[in-house]
Tab-separated table of C-alpha atoms in Angstrom:
chain	number	residue	atom	x	y	z
A	161	MET	CA	-0.106	0.224	0.138
A	162	CYS	CA	2.107	2.940	1.413
A	163	SER	CA	5.199	2.841	3.372
A	164	LEU	CA	6.779	5.882	5.362
A	165	GLU	CA	10.442	6.372	5.996
A	166	LYS	CA	12.473	9.146	7.761
A	167	ARG	CA	15.535	9.988	6.924
A	168	ASP	CA	17.307	12.649	9.116
A	169	ARG	CA	14.470	15.228	9.250
A	170	LEU	CA	12.924	14.253	5.897
A	171	PHE	CA	9.791	12.049	5.249
A	172	ILE	CA	9.561	9.468	2.589
A	173	LEU	CA	6.466	8.286	1.880
A	174	LYS	CA	6.060	5.890	-0.590
A	175	LEU	CA	3.020	4.160	-2.651
A	176	THR	CA	4.763	0.413	-2.386
A	177	GLY	CA	4.864	-2.746	-4.709
A	178	ASP	CA	4.571	-3.046	-8.630
A	179	GLY	CA	0.930	-1.913	-9.220
A	180	GLU	CA	-0.566	0.930	-10.497
A	181	HIS	CA	-1.302	2.656	-7.245
A	182	ARG	CA	-5.033	3.328	-8.476
A	183	LEU	CA	-6.686	5.225	-5.302
A	184	ASN	CA	-8.834	2.877	-4.129
A	185	PRO	CA	-10.628	3.702	-0.438
A	186	THR	CA	-8.186	1.571	0.908
A	187	LEU	CA	-5.111	3.208	-0.547
A	188	LEU	CA	-6.419	6.627	0.103
A	189	ASP	CA	-7.294	6.220	3.690
A	190	SER	CA	-3.802	4.530	4.163
A	191	LEU	CA	-2.532	7.373	2.644
A	192	ARG	CA	-4.285	9.885	5.314
A	193	SER	CA	-3.496	8.268	7.670
A	194	THR	CA	0.279	8.775	7.141
A	195	ILE	CA	0.089	12.414	6.454
A	196	ASN	CA	-1.558	12.527	9.679
A	197	LYS	CA	1.230	10.510	11.447
A	198	ILE	CA	3.741	12.629	10.104
A	199	ARG	CA	1.530	16.120	10.742
A	200	SER	CA	1.298	14.737	14.423
A	201	ASP	CA	5.224	13.847	14.586
A	202	PRO	CA	7.248	16.591	16.962
A	203	SER	CA	9.493	17.682	14.323
A	204	SER	CA	6.928	18.346	11.413
A	205	SER	CA	7.169	22.083	11.183
A	206	LYS	CA	11.284	21.684	10.670
A	207	SER	CA	10.781	18.732	7.803
A	208	VAL	CA	10.074	18.375	4.688
A	209	LEU	CA	7.887	15.341	2.649
A	210	ILE	CA	8.789	13.339	-0.214
A	211	THR	CA	6.189	11.491	-2.170
A	212	THR	CA	7.475	8.692	-4.098
A	213	SER	CA	6.460	5.208	-5.708
A	214	ASP	CA	8.171	1.870	-6.655
A	215	GLY	CA	7.781	0.576	-9.946
A	216	LYS	CA	5.946	1.714	-13.345
A	217	PHE	CA	3.473	4.263	-11.997
A	218	PHE	CA	3.252	6.848	-9.543
A	219	SER	CA	-0.147	6.567	-9.382
A	220	ASN	CA	-2.529	5.588	-12.526
A	221	GLY	CA	-5.789	7.402	-10.767
A	222	TYR	CA	-9.422	6.235	-9.112
A	223	ASP	CA	-9.902	2.335	-9.095
A	224	LEU	CA	-12.484	2.800	-11.859
A	225	ALA	CA	-13.441	-0.674	-12.279
A	226	LEU	CA	-14.076	-0.754	-8.439
A	227	ALA	CA	-16.345	2.376	-9.356
A	228	GLU	CA	-18.143	0.817	-12.596
A	229	SER	CA	-18.906	-2.229	-10.128
A	230	ASN	CA	-20.337	0.517	-7.417
A	231	PRO	CA	-21.130	3.730	-8.806
A	232	SER	CA	-21.092	5.262	-5.131
A	233	LEU	CA	-17.589	4.095	-4.776
A	234	SER	CA	-16.741	6.967	-6.943
A	235	VAL	CA	-18.099	9.515	-4.742
A	236	LEU	CA	-16.469	8.090	-1.987
A	237	MET	CA	-12.958	7.771	-3.504
A	238	ASP	CA	-13.406	11.795	-4.884
A	239	ALA	CA	-13.909	12.720	-1.063
A	240	LYS	CA	-11.013	10.590	0.264
A	241	LEU	CA	-9.057	12.061	-2.368
A	242	ARG	CA	-10.153	15.592	-2.013
A	243	SER	CA	-9.709	15.133	2.098
A	244	LEU	CA	-6.214	13.862	1.088
A	245	ILE	CA	-5.226	16.781	-0.612
A	246	ALA	CA	-6.174	19.046	0.974
A	247	ASP	CA	-4.447	17.827	4.091
A	248	LEU	CA	-1.273	17.910	1.987
A	249	ILE	CA	-2.094	21.659	1.193
A	250	SER	CA	-2.778	22.435	4.733
A	251	LEU	CA	0.714	20.068	5.860
A	252	PRO	CA	2.931	22.013	7.909
A	253	MET	CA	6.173	21.426	5.657
A	254	PRO	CA	7.393	21.749	2.280
A	255	THR	CA	5.984	18.800	-0.127
A	256	ILE	CA	8.109	17.179	-3.191
A	257	ALA	CA	6.571	14.517	-5.518
A	258	ALA	CA	9.782	12.311	-6.754
A	259	VAL	CA	7.812	11.066	-9.824
A	260	THR	CA	9.237	8.110	-10.752
A	261	GLY	CA	6.455	6.286	-13.586
A	262	HIS	CA	3.346	7.379	-15.060
A	263	ALA	CA	0.640	9.445	-13.021
A	264	SER	CA	-2.846	9.590	-14.617
A	265	ALA	CA	-5.820	11.746	-14.040
A	266	ALA	CA	-6.463	11.497	-9.997
A	267	GLY	CA	-2.850	10.092	-9.535
A	268	CYS	CA	-1.583	13.240	-11.954
A	269	ILE	CA	-3.687	15.389	-9.063
A	270	LEU	CA	-1.849	14.141	-6.556
A	271	ALA	CA	1.696	14.457	-7.867
A	272	MET	CA	0.851	18.477	-8.719
A	273	SER	CA	-0.701	18.798	-5.551
A	274	HIS	CA	2.824	19.031	-4.209
A	275	ASP	CA	4.800	22.210	-3.921
A	276	TYR	CA	8.050	20.822	-6.129
A	277	VAL	CA	7.909	18.068	-9.464
A	278	LEU	CA	10.625	16.224	-9.679
A	279	MET	CA	10.055	14.082	-12.820
A	280	ARG	CA	12.242	11.196	-14.424
A	281	ARG	CA	12.920	12.418	-18.384
A	282	ASP	CA	13.351	8.148	-19.396
A	283	ARG	CA	10.353	6.718	-18.616
A	284	GLY	CA	6.834	7.910	-17.959
A	285	PHE	CA	4.469	10.330	-18.471
A	286	LEU	CA	1.655	13.010	-16.724
A	287	TYR	CA	-1.699	12.483	-18.300
A	288	MET	CA	-5.174	14.186	-17.787
A	289	SER	CA	-6.629	11.118	-19.214
A	290	GLU	CA	-10.341	12.080	-18.930
A	291	LEU	CA	-10.994	12.830	-22.400
A	292	ASP	CA	-9.875	9.768	-23.294
A	293	ILE	CA	-10.868	7.407	-20.818
A	294	GLU	CA	-14.778	9.644	-21.446
A	295	LEU	CA	-14.746	11.324	-18.109
A	296	ILE	CA	-15.647	14.479	-16.566
A	297	VAL	CA	-13.047	16.354	-14.968
A	298	PRO	CA	-14.132	17.395	-11.350
A	299	ALA	CA	-13.901	21.532	-10.640
A	300	TRP	CA	-11.477	20.810	-7.832
A	301	PHE	CA	-9.119	18.851	-10.529
A	302	MET	CA	-9.596	22.265	-12.576
A	303	ALA	CA	-8.762	24.012	-9.554
A	304	VAL	CA	-5.807	22.457	-8.923
A	305	ILE	CA	-4.944	22.905	-12.530
A	306	ARG	CA	-5.463	26.523	-12.507
A	307	MET	CA	-3.185	26.985	-9.674
A	308	LYS	CA	-0.315	24.844	-10.784
A	309	ILE	CA	-0.499	25.369	-14.844
A	310	GLY	CA	0.025	28.966	-15.510
A	311	SER	CA	0.017	29.308	-18.997
A	312	PRO	CA	-3.738	28.817	-20.851
A	313	ALA	CA	-2.271	27.416	-23.763
A	314	ALA	CA	-0.422	24.517	-21.519
A	315	ARG	CA	-3.877	24.003	-19.710
A	316	ARG	CA	-5.799	23.506	-22.677
A	317	ASP	CA	-3.020	21.098	-24.017
A	318	VAL	CA	-2.549	19.245	-20.993
A	319	ILE	CA	-6.702	19.017	-20.258
A	320	LEU	CA	-7.991	19.141	-24.047
A	321	THR	CA	-5.594	16.824	-25.894
A	322	ALA	CA	-5.308	14.424	-23.027
A	323	ALA	CA	-1.599	14.932	-23.780
A	324	LYS	CA	1.223	12.603	-22.340
A	325	VAL	CA	3.590	15.189	-20.565
A	326	THR	CA	7.021	13.428	-20.517
A	327	ALA	CA	9.416	15.428	-17.778
A	328	ASP	CA	11.110	17.931	-20.629
A	329	VAL	CA	7.919	19.013	-21.985
A	330	GLY	CA	6.631	19.389	-18.377
A	331	VAL	CA	9.271	21.502	-17.067
A	332	LYS	CA	8.913	23.740	-20.386
A	333	MET	CA	4.969	23.761	-19.647
A	334	GLY	CA	6.237	24.962	-16.107
A	335	ILE	CA	4.461	21.755	-14.351
A	336	VAL	CA	7.533	20.252	-13.747
A	337	ASP	CA	10.117	21.969	-11.333
A	338	SER	CA	12.901	19.613	-13.046
A	339	ALA	CA	13.632	16.244	-14.704
A	340	TYR	CA	16.373	13.799	-14.023
A	341	ASP	CA	17.821	11.147	-16.283
A	342	SER	CA	16.807	7.951	-13.759
A	343	ALA	CA	14.402	6.942	-10.935
A	344	VAL	CA	17.430	6.975	-8.371
A	345	GLU	CA	18.527	10.212	-9.307
A	346	THR	CA	15.194	11.840	-9.184
A	347	VAL	CA	14.794	10.631	-5.812
A	348	GLU	CA	18.156	11.706	-4.800
A	349	ALA	CA	17.731	14.892	-6.163
A	350	ALA	CA	14.219	15.263	-4.048
A	351	VAL	CA	16.351	14.366	-0.951
A	352	LYS	CA	18.757	16.824	-1.830
A	353	LEU	CA	16.162	19.581	-2.511
A	354	GLY	CA	14.734	18.590	0.741
A	355	GLU	CA	17.526	18.941	2.940
A	356	GLU	CA	18.457	22.422	0.801
A	357	ILE	CA	15.214	23.380	2.376
A	358	ILE	CA	15.721	22.164	5.713
A	359	LYS	CA	18.849	23.815	5.870
A	360	ARG	CA	17.524	27.076	4.928
A	361	GLY	CA	15.309	26.947	8.357
A	362	GLY	CA	11.865	28.844	8.818
A	363	ASP	CA	8.669	27.710	10.487
A	364	GLY	CA	6.866	24.913	8.901
A	365	HIS	CA	3.450	25.831	10.258
A	366	VAL	CA	3.734	29.593	9.009
A	367	TYR	CA	4.431	27.989	5.599
A	368	GLY	CA	1.385	25.748	5.672
A	369	LYS	CA	-0.633	28.430	6.149
A	370	MET	CA	0.875	30.478	3.648
A	371	ARG	CA	0.332	27.385	1.241
A	372	GLU	CA	-3.314	27.491	2.166
A	373	THR	CA	-3.623	31.105	1.606
A	374	LEU	CA	-1.807	30.655	-1.951
A	375	LEU	CA	-4.465	27.627	-2.691
A	376	ARG	CA	-7.533	29.351	-1.010
A	377	GLU	CA	-9.350	28.326	-4.434
A	378	VAL	CA	-8.267	24.373	-4.251
A	379	LEU	CA	-9.303	24.366	-0.542
A	380	SER	CA	-12.533	26.186	-1.301
A	381	HIS	CA	-13.691	23.355	-3.642
A	382	THR	CA	-12.210	20.653	-1.551
A	383	ILE	CA	-13.632	21.150	1.551
A	384	GLY	CA	-17.581	21.179	2.192
A	385	GLU	CA	-18.696	21.564	-1.548
A	386	ASP	CA	-21.958	20.026	-2.711
A	387	GLU	CA	-21.247	18.363	-6.271
A	388	SER	CA	-24.265	16.112	-7.145
A	389	GLY	CA	-22.557	15.987	-10.694
A	390	LEU	CA	-19.599	14.251	-10.351
A	391	SER	CA	-17.708	12.025	-12.890
A	392	VAL	CA	-18.792	9.245	-13.703
A	393	VAL	CA	-17.886	6.080	-15.658
A	394	ARG	CA	-18.014	5.747	-18.843
A	395	ASN	CA	-15.376	3.373	-19.882
A	396	THR	CA	-13.323	1.136	-18.123
A	397	GLY	CA	-9.602	0.509	-18.568
A	398	SER	CA	-7.237	2.942	-18.918
A	399	LYS	CA	-5.268	2.997	-22.304
A	400	LEU	CA	-1.874	2.344	-20.910
B	155	MET	CA	-22.050	36.492	-45.464
B	156	CYS	CA	-20.677	33.399	-44.481
B	157	THR	CA	-20.972	29.683	-44.972
B	158	LEU	CA	-20.701	26.318	-43.749
B	159	GLU	CA	-18.861	23.843	-45.867
B	160	LYS	CA	-18.303	20.399	-44.690
B	161	ARG	CA	-15.203	18.460	-45.755
B	162	GLY	CA	-15.252	15.130	-44.638
B	163	ASP	CA	-14.711	15.659	-40.934
B	164	LEU	CA	-14.243	19.328	-41.106
B	165	PHE	CA	-16.592	22.146	-40.593
B	166	LEU	CA	-15.263	25.406	-42.243
B	167	LEU	CA	-16.867	28.453	-41.365
B	168	THR	CA	-16.128	30.904	-43.857
B	169	LEU	CA	-16.807	34.959	-43.219
B	170	THR	CA	-16.680	35.641	-47.404
B	171	GLY	CA	-16.181	38.534	-49.572
B	172	ASP	CA	-13.772	41.125	-49.309
B	173	GLY	CA	-15.004	43.836	-46.929
B	174	GLU	CA	-14.049	44.171	-43.166
B	175	HIS	CA	-16.562	41.363	-41.941
B	176	ARG	CA	-17.948	43.885	-39.332
B	177	PHE	CA	-20.988	42.060	-37.213
B	178	HIS	CA	-24.286	43.343	-38.098
B	179	PRO	CA	-27.008	41.897	-36.291
B	180	ASP	CA	-28.093	39.626	-39.645
B	181	THR	CA	-24.225	38.549	-39.541
B	182	ILE	CA	-24.305	37.572	-35.952
B	183	ALA	CA	-27.557	35.925	-36.462
B	184	THR	CA	-26.430	34.164	-39.355
B	185	ILE	CA	-22.763	32.756	-37.700
B	186	LEU	CA	-25.084	31.623	-34.673
B	187	SER	CA	-27.446	29.415	-37.113
B	188	LEU	CA	-24.104	28.033	-38.568
B	189	LEU	CA	-22.621	27.368	-35.661
B	190	GLU	CA	-26.078	25.670	-34.030
B	191	GLN	CA	-26.346	23.495	-38.220
B	192	ALA	CA	-22.665	22.383	-37.121
B	193	LYS	CA	-23.341	21.330	-33.965
B	194	SER	CA	-26.483	19.489	-34.675
B	195	GLN	CA	-24.487	17.612	-37.531
B	196	SER	CA	-21.648	16.946	-35.381
B	197	THR	CA	-19.898	13.398	-34.327
B	198	ARG	CA	-16.861	11.572	-33.297
B	199	GLY	CA	-14.078	13.562	-34.768
B	200	SER	CA	-15.917	16.147	-35.968
B	201	ILE	CA	-13.694	19.846	-35.930
B	202	LEU	CA	-14.686	23.470	-36.706
B	203	ILE	CA	-12.271	25.390	-38.851
B	204	THR	CA	-13.128	29.606	-39.010
B	205	THR	CA	-11.435	31.943	-41.450
B	206	ALA	CA	-12.113	34.451	-43.555
B	207	ASN	CA	-11.402	35.791	-47.283
B	208	GLY	CA	-9.148	38.681	-48.143
B	209	LYS	CA	-7.750	41.525	-45.855
B	210	PHE	CA	-9.777	41.071	-42.820
B	211	PHE	CA	-11.079	37.986	-40.199
B	212	SER	CA	-13.400	40.685	-38.752
B	213	ASN	CA	-12.996	44.206	-37.809
B	214	GLY	CA	-15.446	43.656	-34.810
B	215	PHE	CA	-19.236	45.235	-34.264
B	216	ASP	CA	-20.654	47.139	-37.429
B	217	LEU	CA	-20.210	50.951	-35.916
B	218	ALA	CA	-21.467	52.497	-38.549
B	219	TRP	CA	-24.708	50.943	-38.785
B	220	ALA	CA	-24.668	52.423	-34.815
B	221	GLN	CA	-24.250	55.799	-36.208
B	222	THR	CA	-27.109	55.883	-38.211
B	223	ALA	CA	-29.648	55.646	-35.662
B	224	GLY	CA	-29.320	59.517	-35.970
B	225	SER	CA	-29.154	60.060	-32.079
B	226	LYS	CA	-26.580	59.365	-29.604
B	227	THR	CA	-29.616	57.106	-27.436
B	228	GLY	CA	-30.168	55.368	-30.797
B	229	ALA	CA	-26.463	54.731	-31.443
B	230	ALA	CA	-25.857	53.142	-27.978
B	231	ASN	CA	-28.942	51.169	-28.290
B	232	ARG	CA	-27.687	49.774	-31.392
B	233	LEU	CA	-24.162	49.330	-30.100
B	234	HIS	CA	-25.816	47.464	-26.840
B	235	GLN	CA	-27.813	44.961	-29.428
B	236	MET	CA	-25.004	44.251	-30.743
B	237	VAL	CA	-22.858	43.125	-27.715
B	238	GLU	CA	-25.702	41.259	-26.343
B	239	SER	CA	-26.576	39.670	-29.688
B	240	PHE	CA	-23.108	38.339	-29.674
B	241	LYS	CA	-22.840	37.072	-26.686
B	242	PRO	CA	-24.265	33.443	-27.427
B	243	VAL	CA	-22.317	33.487	-30.409
B	244	VAL	CA	-19.556	33.211	-27.422
B	245	ALA	CA	-21.262	30.503	-25.906
B	246	ALA	CA	-22.054	28.815	-28.714
B	247	LEU	CA	-18.139	28.175	-29.813
B	248	LEU	CA	-17.516	27.473	-25.689
B	249	ASP	CA	-20.126	24.987	-25.607
B	250	LEU	CA	-19.727	23.582	-29.538
B	251	PRO	CA	-18.679	19.594	-29.102
B	252	MET	CA	-15.871	19.293	-31.100
B	253	PRO	CA	-12.292	21.124	-30.901
B	254	THR	CA	-12.397	24.841	-32.816
B	255	ILE	CA	-9.717	26.175	-34.702
B	256	ALA	CA	-9.534	30.165	-35.797
B	257	ALA	CA	-7.312	30.635	-38.934
B	258	LEU	CA	-6.776	34.236	-38.881
B	259	ASN	CA	-6.157	35.352	-42.596
B	260	GLY	CA	-6.002	39.217	-41.481
B	261	HIS	CA	-6.872	41.427	-39.269
B	262	ALA	CA	-8.717	40.516	-35.728
B	263	ALA	CA	-10.068	43.702	-33.915
B	264	ALA	CA	-12.114	44.372	-31.126
B	265	ALA	CA	-15.247	41.798	-31.438
B	266	GLY	CA	-13.670	40.097	-34.430
B	267	LEU	CA	-10.830	39.254	-32.011
B	268	MET	CA	-12.917	37.869	-29.265
B	269	LEU	CA	-14.434	35.795	-32.392
B	270	ALA	CA	-10.957	34.553	-32.536
B	271	ILE	CA	-9.717	33.974	-29.350
B	272	SER	CA	-12.722	32.151	-28.366
B	273	HIS	CA	-11.994	29.088	-30.426
B	274	ASP	CA	-9.179	26.244	-28.865
B	275	TYR	CA	-6.658	27.137	-31.198
B	276	VAL	CA	-5.946	30.096	-32.821
B	277	PHE	CA	-3.363	30.096	-35.657
B	278	MET	CA	-2.616	34.019	-37.811
B	279	ARG	CA	-0.337	34.863	-40.849
B	280	LYS	CA	3.276	36.019	-39.869
B	281	ASP	CA	3.772	38.545	-42.925
B	282	ARG	CA	0.071	39.864	-42.672
B	283	GLY	CA	-2.674	40.869	-40.080
B	284	VAL	CA	-2.886	42.654	-36.767
B	285	LEU	CA	-4.404	42.043	-33.788
B	286	TYR	CA	-6.049	45.095	-32.067
B	287	MET	CA	-8.375	45.944	-29.503
B	288	SER	CA	-9.146	49.445	-30.501
B	289	GLU	CA	-11.947	50.051	-27.396
B	290	VAL	CA	-9.115	52.156	-25.584
B	291	ASP	CA	-8.442	53.953	-28.798
B	292	ILE	CA	-12.196	54.894	-30.015
B	293	GLY	CA	-13.582	55.130	-26.237
B	294	LEU	CA	-16.010	52.364	-25.724
B	295	SER	CA	-15.845	50.638	-22.639
B	296	MET	CA	-15.674	46.783	-22.837
B	297	PRO	CA	-18.071	44.031	-22.232
B	298	ASP	CA	-18.164	41.918	-19.361
B	299	TYR	CA	-17.655	39.171	-21.441
B	300	PHE	CA	-14.734	40.225	-23.280
B	301	SER	CA	-12.729	40.608	-20.228
B	302	ALA	CA	-13.636	37.525	-19.152
B	303	LEU	CA	-12.547	35.847	-22.789
B	304	VAL	CA	-9.214	37.627	-21.993
B	305	ARG	CA	-8.518	36.587	-18.505
B	306	ALA	CA	-9.463	32.769	-19.659
B	307	LYS	CA	-6.972	33.143	-22.742
B	308	ILE	CA	-4.051	35.231	-22.130
B	309	GLY	CA	-2.132	34.555	-19.231
B	310	THR	CA	0.387	36.772	-18.598
B	311	SER	CA	-0.538	40.476	-17.160
B	312	ALA	CA	2.071	42.107	-19.266
B	313	ALA	CA	0.390	40.666	-21.926
B	314	ARG	CA	-3.411	41.379	-20.994
B	315	ARG	CA	-1.942	45.051	-20.466
B	316	GLU	CA	-0.603	44.998	-24.065
B	317	LEU	CA	-3.806	43.949	-25.717
B	318	LEU	CA	-6.221	46.069	-23.556
B	319	LEU	CA	-4.538	48.633	-22.560
B	320	SER	CA	-2.177	49.890	-25.079
B	321	GLY	CA	-4.037	50.415	-28.371
B	322	LYS	CA	-1.141	48.427	-29.853
B	323	LYS	CA	-1.867	46.776	-33.501
B	324	ILE	CA	0.077	43.518	-32.418
B	325	ARG	CA	1.373	41.466	-35.265
B	326	GLY	CA	2.242	37.438	-35.835
B	327	GLU	CA	5.516	37.156	-33.884
B	328	GLU	CA	4.405	39.532	-30.713
B	329	ALA	CA	1.319	37.244	-30.858
B	330	VAL	CA	2.767	34.484	-30.465
B	331	GLY	CA	5.075	35.976	-27.849
B	332	LEU	CA	2.384	36.913	-25.778
B	333	GLY	CA	0.476	33.533	-25.887
B	334	ILE	CA	-2.788	35.265	-27.998
B	335	VAL	CA	-2.251	33.030	-30.737
B	336	ASP	CA	-0.582	29.760	-30.987
B	337	SER	CA	1.006	30.234	-33.903
B	338	ALA	CA	1.945	32.640	-36.702
B	339	ALA	CA	4.600	30.684	-38.588
B	340	TYR	CA	2.433	31.108	-42.257
B	341	ASP	CA	3.368	33.312	-44.908
B	342	SER	CA	-0.277	33.230	-46.895
B	343	GLU	CA	-3.490	32.759	-46.279
B	344	GLU	CA	-3.278	29.493	-47.871
B	345	GLY	CA	-0.594	28.739	-45.326
B	346	VAL	CA	-2.557	29.973	-42.223
B	347	VAL	CA	-6.132	26.916	-43.524
B	348	GLU	CA	-3.321	24.632	-44.363
B	349	ALA	CA	-1.774	24.334	-40.752
B	350	SER	CA	-5.547	24.228	-38.952
B	351	VAL	CA	-6.608	21.716	-41.200
B	352	ARG	CA	-3.739	19.580	-40.150
B	353	LEU	CA	-3.882	20.331	-36.904
B	354	GLY	CA	-7.945	19.463	-37.236
B	355	GLU	CA	-6.882	16.337	-38.980
B	356	LYS	CA	-4.623	15.277	-36.231
B	357	LEU	CA	-7.658	15.860	-33.519
B	358	ALA	CA	-10.065	14.297	-35.597
B	359	ALA	CA	-8.287	11.141	-35.499
B	360	LYS	CA	-8.714	11.198	-31.857
B	361	LYS	CA	-12.402	10.727	-32.538
B	362	TRP	CA	-13.346	12.137	-28.788
B	363	SER	CA	-16.783	12.205	-27.342
B	364	GLY	CA	-18.130	15.368	-28.569
B	365	GLU	CA	-19.593	16.031	-25.623
B	366	VAL	CA	-17.245	15.266	-22.883
B	367	TYR	CA	-15.030	17.729	-24.964
B	368	ALA	CA	-17.598	20.241	-24.273
B	369	SER	CA	-17.603	19.699	-21.350
B	370	ILE	CA	-14.204	19.510	-20.397
B	371	ARG	CA	-13.582	22.239	-22.162
B	372	LYS	CA	-16.434	24.603	-20.031
B	373	SER	CA	-14.721	23.402	-16.857
B	374	LEU	CA	-11.481	24.869	-17.840
B	375	TYR	CA	-12.869	28.366	-17.843
B	376	PRO	CA	-15.366	28.634	-15.264
B	377	GLU	CA	-15.378	32.587	-14.735
B	378	LEU	CA	-15.850	33.047	-18.189
B	379	CYS	CA	-18.921	30.243	-18.307
B	380	GLY	CA	-20.442	31.732	-15.285
B	381	ILE	CA	-20.731	35.345	-17.310
B	382	LEU	CA	-21.886	33.490	-20.582
B	383	GLY	CA	-24.569	31.410	-18.125
B	384	LEU	CA	-23.108	28.258	-19.370
B	385	GLU	CA	-23.057	25.170	-16.953
B	386	ALA	CA	-19.947	23.751	-16.987
B	387	ARG	CA	-21.032	20.357	-15.537
B	388	VAL	CA	-22.990	17.495	-17.756
B	389	PHE	CA	-24.584	15.295	-15.472
B	390	ALA	CA	-23.759	11.927	-17.188
B	391	THR	CA	-25.430	8.607	-17.234
B	392	PRO	CA	-23.858	5.928	-16.162
B	393	LYS	CA	-22.867	3.322	-18.728
B	394	LEU	CA	-24.521	-0.008	-17.817
């Protein structure tokens, strides 16, 4: 499911195992409880979180097969991811996504919800797949997209062409901060960046509050918004 | 005045004749009805390309017609009529269940430029044609949906300032730099149209669902859709 490692003052959260790390209710609960554990750690306001994964995928999005079998689970997964993203946005420490595999749809939103996105350039892509698999993009996903991708043309390319964005293209588009030649180098760079940030000092609580203000628009969607027309599955199965 | 042609997957909307293609209420009504026609005939893989003949794409509203009202109030009423009746054209383009491309053969000013940027992609010529928001020069205020369109499609404050506040006539290369158009690499009217057709065919090959495409497009621009009275969400029925 997911593992938590502490390396000096760095928290390393990993989506474990060789699968697609689909964001089903169980994994989402596991991630949330791990984030809560990190938040309540006494060293949290002087730490950094790095999120990464094993295998070919960072995360291939919601568990659509599950949603197909039980449509109410679609609502549940969306609510759980919203809460997780709200937790990440309010987390009293900087966050780094070390993207070492494909990140699609909800999985891409999870990656982009980190303050820094570092990605390998030799494999993998960011992919807002909804147009290809005939899912509606929830309004709160769009809020993340608006906050994290500055150029209207880049947003259009990501959302309205379902572009498969490799790391170097992601850097040009302003979605990815920096690109590396392998998975190992990506994680190493994330660790190095984390250590640099910690060295700068500063109070994580202040950081978290400022981030909440900056990303207020996302939070206004994630907490307490009533949306009855949620994304509904039309086709199952990703094209990956 | 204007024609709608079908060429395979492509709908080609052309503002015909050699004039300025100013938007008189009759022109606006015709454009709206042709867009409705394209919508009713749309299938997976449909594309709209909008272009014009001659030196102008469009020079905006028919202000001369407004002046012939004979009085200041009369002129203001006629202008208001054109502003109000053009709003559904922008809405129809935002709502159109297919990718849209504006192929600018020549000058696009004021409402003419708004027509252009209501499309998903905009191409213009390198050698001819300028983009010009004349309002600041002729002392007209801007309708709310014009500003919302500019905010939705043009990302930087510098670009918005250059476009709306400087009274500048912006040529191809600068338009690309400001993020107003996608490309200005073409030396002729045929070149712009050919490039649009090439892009159109590439997008058509994806065979996207038009309904999903339109829904996702609208969710990219929530502020604009709010002002246009467009529901950004589609209440999709689940596939059983």
